[in-house]
Coordinates of C-alpha atoms in Angstrom, one line a residue:
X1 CA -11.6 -19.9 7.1
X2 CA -7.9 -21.7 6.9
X3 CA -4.8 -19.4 7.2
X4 CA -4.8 -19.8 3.2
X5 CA -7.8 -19.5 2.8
X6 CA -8.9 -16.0 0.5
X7 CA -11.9 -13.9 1.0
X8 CA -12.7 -12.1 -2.3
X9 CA -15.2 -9.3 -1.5
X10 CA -17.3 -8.2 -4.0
X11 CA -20.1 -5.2 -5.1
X12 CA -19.2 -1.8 -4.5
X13 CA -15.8 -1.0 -2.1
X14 CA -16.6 2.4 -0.2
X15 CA -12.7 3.2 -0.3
X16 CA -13.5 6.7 0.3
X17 CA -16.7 8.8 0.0
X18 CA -15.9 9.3 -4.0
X19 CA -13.8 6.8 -4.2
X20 CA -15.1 3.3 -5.2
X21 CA -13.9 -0.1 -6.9
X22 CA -15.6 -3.5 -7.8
X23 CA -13.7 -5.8 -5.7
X24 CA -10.8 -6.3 -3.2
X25 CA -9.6 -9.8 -1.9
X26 CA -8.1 -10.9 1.5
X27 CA -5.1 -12.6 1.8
X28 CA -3.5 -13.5 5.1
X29 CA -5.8 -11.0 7.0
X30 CA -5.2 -8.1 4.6
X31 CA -6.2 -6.6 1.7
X32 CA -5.0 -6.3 -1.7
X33 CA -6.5 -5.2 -5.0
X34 CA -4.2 -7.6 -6.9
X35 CA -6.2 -11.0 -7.4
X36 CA -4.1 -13.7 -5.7
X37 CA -2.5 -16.0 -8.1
X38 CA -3.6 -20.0 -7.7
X39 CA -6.7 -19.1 -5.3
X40 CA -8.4 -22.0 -4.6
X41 CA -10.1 -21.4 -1.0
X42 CA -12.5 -18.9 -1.7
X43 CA -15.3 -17.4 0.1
X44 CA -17.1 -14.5 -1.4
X45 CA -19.2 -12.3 0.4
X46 CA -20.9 -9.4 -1.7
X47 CA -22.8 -6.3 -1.0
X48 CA -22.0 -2.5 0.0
X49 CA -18.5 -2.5 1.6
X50 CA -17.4 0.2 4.4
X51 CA -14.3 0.1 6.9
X52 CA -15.1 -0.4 10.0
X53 CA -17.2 1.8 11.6
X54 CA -15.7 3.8 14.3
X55 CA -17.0 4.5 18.0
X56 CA -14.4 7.3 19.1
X57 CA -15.8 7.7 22.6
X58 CA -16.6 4.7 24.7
X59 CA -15.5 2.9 27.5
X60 CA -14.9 -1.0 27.1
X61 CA -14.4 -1.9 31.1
X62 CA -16.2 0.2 32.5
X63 CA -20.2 0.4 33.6
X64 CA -22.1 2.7 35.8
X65 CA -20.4 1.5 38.8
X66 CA -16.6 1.5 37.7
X67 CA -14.7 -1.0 36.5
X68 CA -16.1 -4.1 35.0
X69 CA -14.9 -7.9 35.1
X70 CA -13.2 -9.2 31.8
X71 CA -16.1 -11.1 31.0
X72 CA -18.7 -8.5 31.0
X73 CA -15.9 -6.1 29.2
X74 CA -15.7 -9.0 26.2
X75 CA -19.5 -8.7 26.0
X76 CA -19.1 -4.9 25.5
X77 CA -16.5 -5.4 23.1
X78 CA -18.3 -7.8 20.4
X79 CA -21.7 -5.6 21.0
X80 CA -19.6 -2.7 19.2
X81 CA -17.9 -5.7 16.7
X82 CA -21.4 -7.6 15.8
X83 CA -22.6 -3.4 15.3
X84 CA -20.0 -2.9 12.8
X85 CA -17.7 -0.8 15.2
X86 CA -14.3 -2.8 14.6
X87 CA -12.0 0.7 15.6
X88 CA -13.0 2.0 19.1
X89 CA -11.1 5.2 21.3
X90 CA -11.8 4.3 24.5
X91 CA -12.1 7.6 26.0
X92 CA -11.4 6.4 29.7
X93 CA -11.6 3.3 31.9
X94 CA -9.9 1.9 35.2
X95 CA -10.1 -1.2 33.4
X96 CA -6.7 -3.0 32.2
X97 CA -7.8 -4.2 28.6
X98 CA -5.0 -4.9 27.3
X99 CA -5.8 -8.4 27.2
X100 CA -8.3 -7.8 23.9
X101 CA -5.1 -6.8 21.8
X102 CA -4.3 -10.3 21.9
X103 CA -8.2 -11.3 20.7
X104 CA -8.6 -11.0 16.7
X105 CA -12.1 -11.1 17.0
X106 CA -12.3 -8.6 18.9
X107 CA -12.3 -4.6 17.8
X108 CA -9.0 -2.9 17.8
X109 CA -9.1 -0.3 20.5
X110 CA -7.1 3.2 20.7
X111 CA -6.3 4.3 25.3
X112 CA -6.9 7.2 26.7
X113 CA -5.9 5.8 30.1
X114 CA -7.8 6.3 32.8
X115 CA -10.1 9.3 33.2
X116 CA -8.4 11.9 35.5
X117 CA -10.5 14.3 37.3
X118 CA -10.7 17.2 40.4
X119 CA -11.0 16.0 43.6
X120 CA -15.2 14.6 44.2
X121 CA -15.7 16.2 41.3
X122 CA -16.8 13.3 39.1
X123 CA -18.4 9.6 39.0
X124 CA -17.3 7.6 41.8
X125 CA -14.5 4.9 41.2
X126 CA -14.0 6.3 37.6
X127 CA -10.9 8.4 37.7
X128 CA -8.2 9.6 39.5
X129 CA -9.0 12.5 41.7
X130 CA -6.3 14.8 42.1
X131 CA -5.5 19.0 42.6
X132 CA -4.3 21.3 40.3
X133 CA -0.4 20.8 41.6
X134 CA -0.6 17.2 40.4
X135 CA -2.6 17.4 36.9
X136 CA 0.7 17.2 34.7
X137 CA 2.4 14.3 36.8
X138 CA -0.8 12.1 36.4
X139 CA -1.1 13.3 32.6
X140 CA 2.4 11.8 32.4
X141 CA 1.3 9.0 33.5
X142 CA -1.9 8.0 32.0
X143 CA 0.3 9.3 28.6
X144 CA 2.5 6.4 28.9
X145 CA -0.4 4.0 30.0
X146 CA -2.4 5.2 27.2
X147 CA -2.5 4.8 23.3
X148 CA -1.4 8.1 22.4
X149 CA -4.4 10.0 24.3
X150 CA -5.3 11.4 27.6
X151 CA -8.6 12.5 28.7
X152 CA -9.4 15.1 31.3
X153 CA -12.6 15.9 33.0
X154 CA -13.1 19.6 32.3
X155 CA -16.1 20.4 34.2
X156 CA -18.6 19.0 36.5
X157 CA -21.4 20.2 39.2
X158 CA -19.8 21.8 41.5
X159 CA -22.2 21.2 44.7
X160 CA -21.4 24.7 46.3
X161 CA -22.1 26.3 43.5
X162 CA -24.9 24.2 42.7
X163 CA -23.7 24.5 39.0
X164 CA -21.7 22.8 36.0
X165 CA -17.9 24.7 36.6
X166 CA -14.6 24.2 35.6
X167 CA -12.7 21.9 37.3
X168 CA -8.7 23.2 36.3
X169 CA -7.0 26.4 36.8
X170 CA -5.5 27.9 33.5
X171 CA -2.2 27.0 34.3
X172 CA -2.5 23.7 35.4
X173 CA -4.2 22.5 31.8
X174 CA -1.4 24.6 30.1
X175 CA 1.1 22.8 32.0
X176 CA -0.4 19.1 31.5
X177 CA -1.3 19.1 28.2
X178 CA 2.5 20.5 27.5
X179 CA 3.9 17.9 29.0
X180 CA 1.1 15.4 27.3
X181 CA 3.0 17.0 24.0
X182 CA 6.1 16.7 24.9
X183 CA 5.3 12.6 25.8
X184 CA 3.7 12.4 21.9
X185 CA 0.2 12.2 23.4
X186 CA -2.8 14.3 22.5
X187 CA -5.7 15.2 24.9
X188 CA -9.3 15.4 25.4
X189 CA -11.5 16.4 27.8
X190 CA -15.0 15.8 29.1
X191 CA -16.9 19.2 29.0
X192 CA -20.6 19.7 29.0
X193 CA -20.6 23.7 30.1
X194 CA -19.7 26.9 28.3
X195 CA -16.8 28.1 30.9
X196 CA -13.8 25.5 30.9
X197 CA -13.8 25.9 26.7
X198 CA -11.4 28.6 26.0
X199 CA -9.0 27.7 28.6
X200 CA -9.0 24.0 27.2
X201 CA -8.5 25.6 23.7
X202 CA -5.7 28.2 24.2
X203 CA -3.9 25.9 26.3
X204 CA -3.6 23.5 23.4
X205 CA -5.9 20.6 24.1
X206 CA -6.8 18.7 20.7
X207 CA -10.7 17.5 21.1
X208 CA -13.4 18.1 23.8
X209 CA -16.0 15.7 24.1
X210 CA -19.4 16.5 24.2
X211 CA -19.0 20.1 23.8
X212 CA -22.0 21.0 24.6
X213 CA -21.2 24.3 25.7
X214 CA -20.3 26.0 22.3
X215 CA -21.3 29.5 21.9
X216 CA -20.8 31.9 19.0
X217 CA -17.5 33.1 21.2
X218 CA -15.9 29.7 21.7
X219 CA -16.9 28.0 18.0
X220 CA -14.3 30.3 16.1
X221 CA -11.9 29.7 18.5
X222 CA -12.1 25.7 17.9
X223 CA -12.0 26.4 14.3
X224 CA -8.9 28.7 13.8
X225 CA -7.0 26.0 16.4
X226 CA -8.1 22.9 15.0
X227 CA -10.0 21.3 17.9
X228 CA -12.2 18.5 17.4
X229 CA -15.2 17.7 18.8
X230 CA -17.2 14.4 19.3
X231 CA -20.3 15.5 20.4
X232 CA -22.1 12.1 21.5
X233 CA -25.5 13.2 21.2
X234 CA -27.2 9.7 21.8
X235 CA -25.5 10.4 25.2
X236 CA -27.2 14.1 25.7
X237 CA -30.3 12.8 24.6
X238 CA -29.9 11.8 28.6
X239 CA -29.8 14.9 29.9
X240 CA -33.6 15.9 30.7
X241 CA -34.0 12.9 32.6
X242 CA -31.1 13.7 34.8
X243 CA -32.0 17.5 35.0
X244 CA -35.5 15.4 36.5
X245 CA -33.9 13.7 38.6
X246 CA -31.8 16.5 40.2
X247 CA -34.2 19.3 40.2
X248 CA -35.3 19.0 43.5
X249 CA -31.2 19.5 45.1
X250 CA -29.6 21.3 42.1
X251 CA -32.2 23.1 40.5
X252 CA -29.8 25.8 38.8
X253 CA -27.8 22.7 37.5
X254 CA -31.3 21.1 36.2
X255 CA -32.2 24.2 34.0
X256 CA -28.2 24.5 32.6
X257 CA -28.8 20.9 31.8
X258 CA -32.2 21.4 30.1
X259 CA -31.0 24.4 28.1
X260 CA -28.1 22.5 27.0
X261 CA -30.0 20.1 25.7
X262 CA -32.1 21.9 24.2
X263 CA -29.8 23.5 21.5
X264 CA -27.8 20.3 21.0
X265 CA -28.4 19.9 17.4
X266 CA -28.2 23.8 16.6
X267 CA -24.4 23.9 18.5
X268 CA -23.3 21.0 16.5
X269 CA -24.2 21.8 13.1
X270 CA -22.7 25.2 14.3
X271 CA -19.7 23.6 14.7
X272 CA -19.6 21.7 11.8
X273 CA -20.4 24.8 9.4
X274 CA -18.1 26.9 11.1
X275 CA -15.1 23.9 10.3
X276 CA -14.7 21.9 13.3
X277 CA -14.0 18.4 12.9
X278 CA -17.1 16.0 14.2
X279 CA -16.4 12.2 15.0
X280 CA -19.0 9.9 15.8
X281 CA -18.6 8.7 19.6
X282 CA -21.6 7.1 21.8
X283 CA -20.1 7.6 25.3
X284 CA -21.3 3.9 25.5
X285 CA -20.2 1.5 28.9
X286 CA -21.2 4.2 31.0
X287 CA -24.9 4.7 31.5
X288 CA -24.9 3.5 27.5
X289 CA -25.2 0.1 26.4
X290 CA -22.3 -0.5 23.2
X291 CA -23.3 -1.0 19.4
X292 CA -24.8 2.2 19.4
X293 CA -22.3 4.0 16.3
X294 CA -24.9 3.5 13.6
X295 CA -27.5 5.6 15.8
X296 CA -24.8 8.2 16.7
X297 CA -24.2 9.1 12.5
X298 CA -28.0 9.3 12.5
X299 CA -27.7 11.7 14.9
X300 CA -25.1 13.8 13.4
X301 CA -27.8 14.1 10.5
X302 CA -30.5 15.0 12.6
X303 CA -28.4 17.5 13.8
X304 CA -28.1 18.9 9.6
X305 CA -24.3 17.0 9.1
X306 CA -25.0 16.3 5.7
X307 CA -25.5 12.1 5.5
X308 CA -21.9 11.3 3.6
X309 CA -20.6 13.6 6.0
X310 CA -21.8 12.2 8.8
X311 CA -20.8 8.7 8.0
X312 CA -17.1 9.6 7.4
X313 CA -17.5 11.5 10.8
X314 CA -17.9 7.6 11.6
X315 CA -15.8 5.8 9.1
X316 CA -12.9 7.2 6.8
X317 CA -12.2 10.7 8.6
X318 CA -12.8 9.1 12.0
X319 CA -9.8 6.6 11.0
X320 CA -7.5 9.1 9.4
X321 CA -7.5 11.2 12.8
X322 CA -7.2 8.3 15.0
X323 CA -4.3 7.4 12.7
X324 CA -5.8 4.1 11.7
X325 CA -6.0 2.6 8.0
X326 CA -9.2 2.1 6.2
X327 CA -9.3 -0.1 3.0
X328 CA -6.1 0.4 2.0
X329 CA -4.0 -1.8 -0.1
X330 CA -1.7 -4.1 2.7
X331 CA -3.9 -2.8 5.7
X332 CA -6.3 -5.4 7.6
X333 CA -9.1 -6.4 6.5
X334 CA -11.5 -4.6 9.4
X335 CA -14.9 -4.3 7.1
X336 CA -18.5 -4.2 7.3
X337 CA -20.6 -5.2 4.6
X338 CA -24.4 -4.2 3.8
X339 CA -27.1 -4.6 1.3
X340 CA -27.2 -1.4 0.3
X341 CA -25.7 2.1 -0.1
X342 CA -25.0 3.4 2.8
X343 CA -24.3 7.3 1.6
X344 CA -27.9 7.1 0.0
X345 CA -29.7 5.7 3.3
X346 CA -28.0 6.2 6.7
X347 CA -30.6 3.3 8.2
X348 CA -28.5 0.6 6.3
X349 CA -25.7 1.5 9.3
X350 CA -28.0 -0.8 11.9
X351 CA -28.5 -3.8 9.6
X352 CA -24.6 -5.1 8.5
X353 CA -25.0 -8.5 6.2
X354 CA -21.4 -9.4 7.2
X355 CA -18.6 -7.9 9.9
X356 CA -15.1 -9.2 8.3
X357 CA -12.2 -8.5 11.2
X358 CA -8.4 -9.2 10.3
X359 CA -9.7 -11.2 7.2
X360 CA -12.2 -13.3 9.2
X361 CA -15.8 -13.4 8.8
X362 CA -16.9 -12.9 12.6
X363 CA -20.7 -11.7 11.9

């Protein structure tokens, strides 16, 4: 399409879960509800019209090994676009990716700097590895790297103890995620275990990922505070297959794993009836290949999310948090289009007819 050209989408415009209308056009990479006077380039695409979907725990730039070259990272990055996933949180990378601001065909992407982490107590070439005494300097820092997020790793094995533990001391997370408040950053933290939770939580921190250490103790606790949680269960759907491949040096860390696992779904649709807010996130550019959002709201309602729920948990709740726009009147045009209602069939999430990214048709 020209710079003048106008893209009038048509069929039914998901504004909100409720909230639907006939039509919206796109004018200079934005949308407006107001038909554009004289409109002669036209293209009309039609169908079942979403936001963009949103994958709020990934890691564009980063792979198994660490950081990644900016070719493979622009591979990652229009997996997730040509998947429907145009509003990413990258929950941690060494990678600079900066660079993909300046791309409009490639998904807009919210920092959380890089991952920082005890001291061998995380993947290798991930994070910065520091003690206790300098957690809130490095918070600092990542804060002002970052995109108004930070992300801690909460807990890991611990080799000696031949367990998942807490990595921090109380006051060392009260003290960094202070002055990640004070900077106008929230935080998040990787946690997989039950015993790093309430620290995290009555320290202040905003969202734990995974959190697949919930308990009937610590779920209340996230709900009167507010906490968020993005469980990424495509990613714990890993976890027997590491317990197996551990057993044999950790075998107290296998079964924690196992049991974990286990009660995945039961501890997230805890959560969720108790009134903690789940986001979709895949933990993809790990272990995990990108494009993987649609499968992630499929399992949030495997998990008994109920199916709109779970797709806002992916699409308009997802943005509000992340303070991004949906289909708003004047905000960019960032939509996915499909052939059929969504809310009534969760499936339709894998197939997109057409991915429309600052007013462009890209897929």
């Amino acid at each position: 399409m020209s710079e003048r050209a106008v893209l009038h989408v048509k069929g039914r415009i998901l504004v909100g879960p409720d909230e639907v209308r006939d039509e919206l056009w796109v004018v200079g990479g934005r949308i407006t509800y107001d038909r554009p006077p004289g409109a002669r380039d036209v293209r009309t695409v039609d169908g079942w019209v979403l936001p963009g979907l949103v994958d709020a725990h990934c890691h564009v730039g980063l792979d198994r090994h660490g950081a990644v070259p900016e070719d493979v990272a622009e591979k990652q990055a229009l997996t997730d676009r040509d998947a429907g996933a145009l509003l990413l949180r990258d929950a941690g990378s060494p990678s600079d990716t900066r660079w993909i601001d300046d791309r409009d065909d490639l998904p807009k992407i919210v920092r959380a700097g890089r991952h920082i982490a005890r001291t061998r107590r995380y993947i290798r070439n991930y994070a910065w590895e520091v003690e206790p005494e300098d957690l809130a300097a490095y918070v600092a820092q990542e804060a002002r790297r970052g995109d108004g997020w930070v992300k801690l790793v909460g807990d890991w094995i611990d080799r000696d103890l031949g367990d998942l533990s807490a990595c921090w001391p109380r006051g060392a997370v009260e003290a960094a995620i202070a002055e990640a408040h004070r900077l106008g950053a929230r935080v998040t933290a990787h946690c997989f275990a039950e015993d790093s939770l309430r620290d995290l939580v009555e320290a202040g921190i905003d969202c734990v990922e995974h959190a697949t250490g919930l308990t009937d103790e610590t779920i209340p606790l996230f709900a009167e505070r507010g906490v968020a949680i993005v469980p990424t269960l495509v990613n714990i759907a890993t976890f027997p297959a590491l317990a197996d491949g551990g057993e044999s040096k950790f075998p107290r860390w296998s079964a924690h794993m196992r049991r974990l696992h286990e009660r995945r779904y039961d501890t997230v649709r805890s959560a969720y009836d108790a009134g903690i807010p789940v986001f979709v996130g895949t933990d993809a550019g790990g272990s995990l290949p990108h494009g993987l959002a649609a499968d992630e709201v499929a399992e949030l309602a495997r998990a008994g999310i109920p199916a709109v729920e779970a797709l806002a948990a992916g699409t308009w709740a997802a943005r509000r948090w992340l303070g991004r726009p949906g289909l708003e009147e004047g905000a960019p045009a960032d939509l996915v289009v499909y052939g059929s209602d969504p809310r009534a069939d969760l499936r339709v999430l894998a197939d997109p007819r057409r991915v429309v990214l600052n007013g462009r048709v890209v897929g």
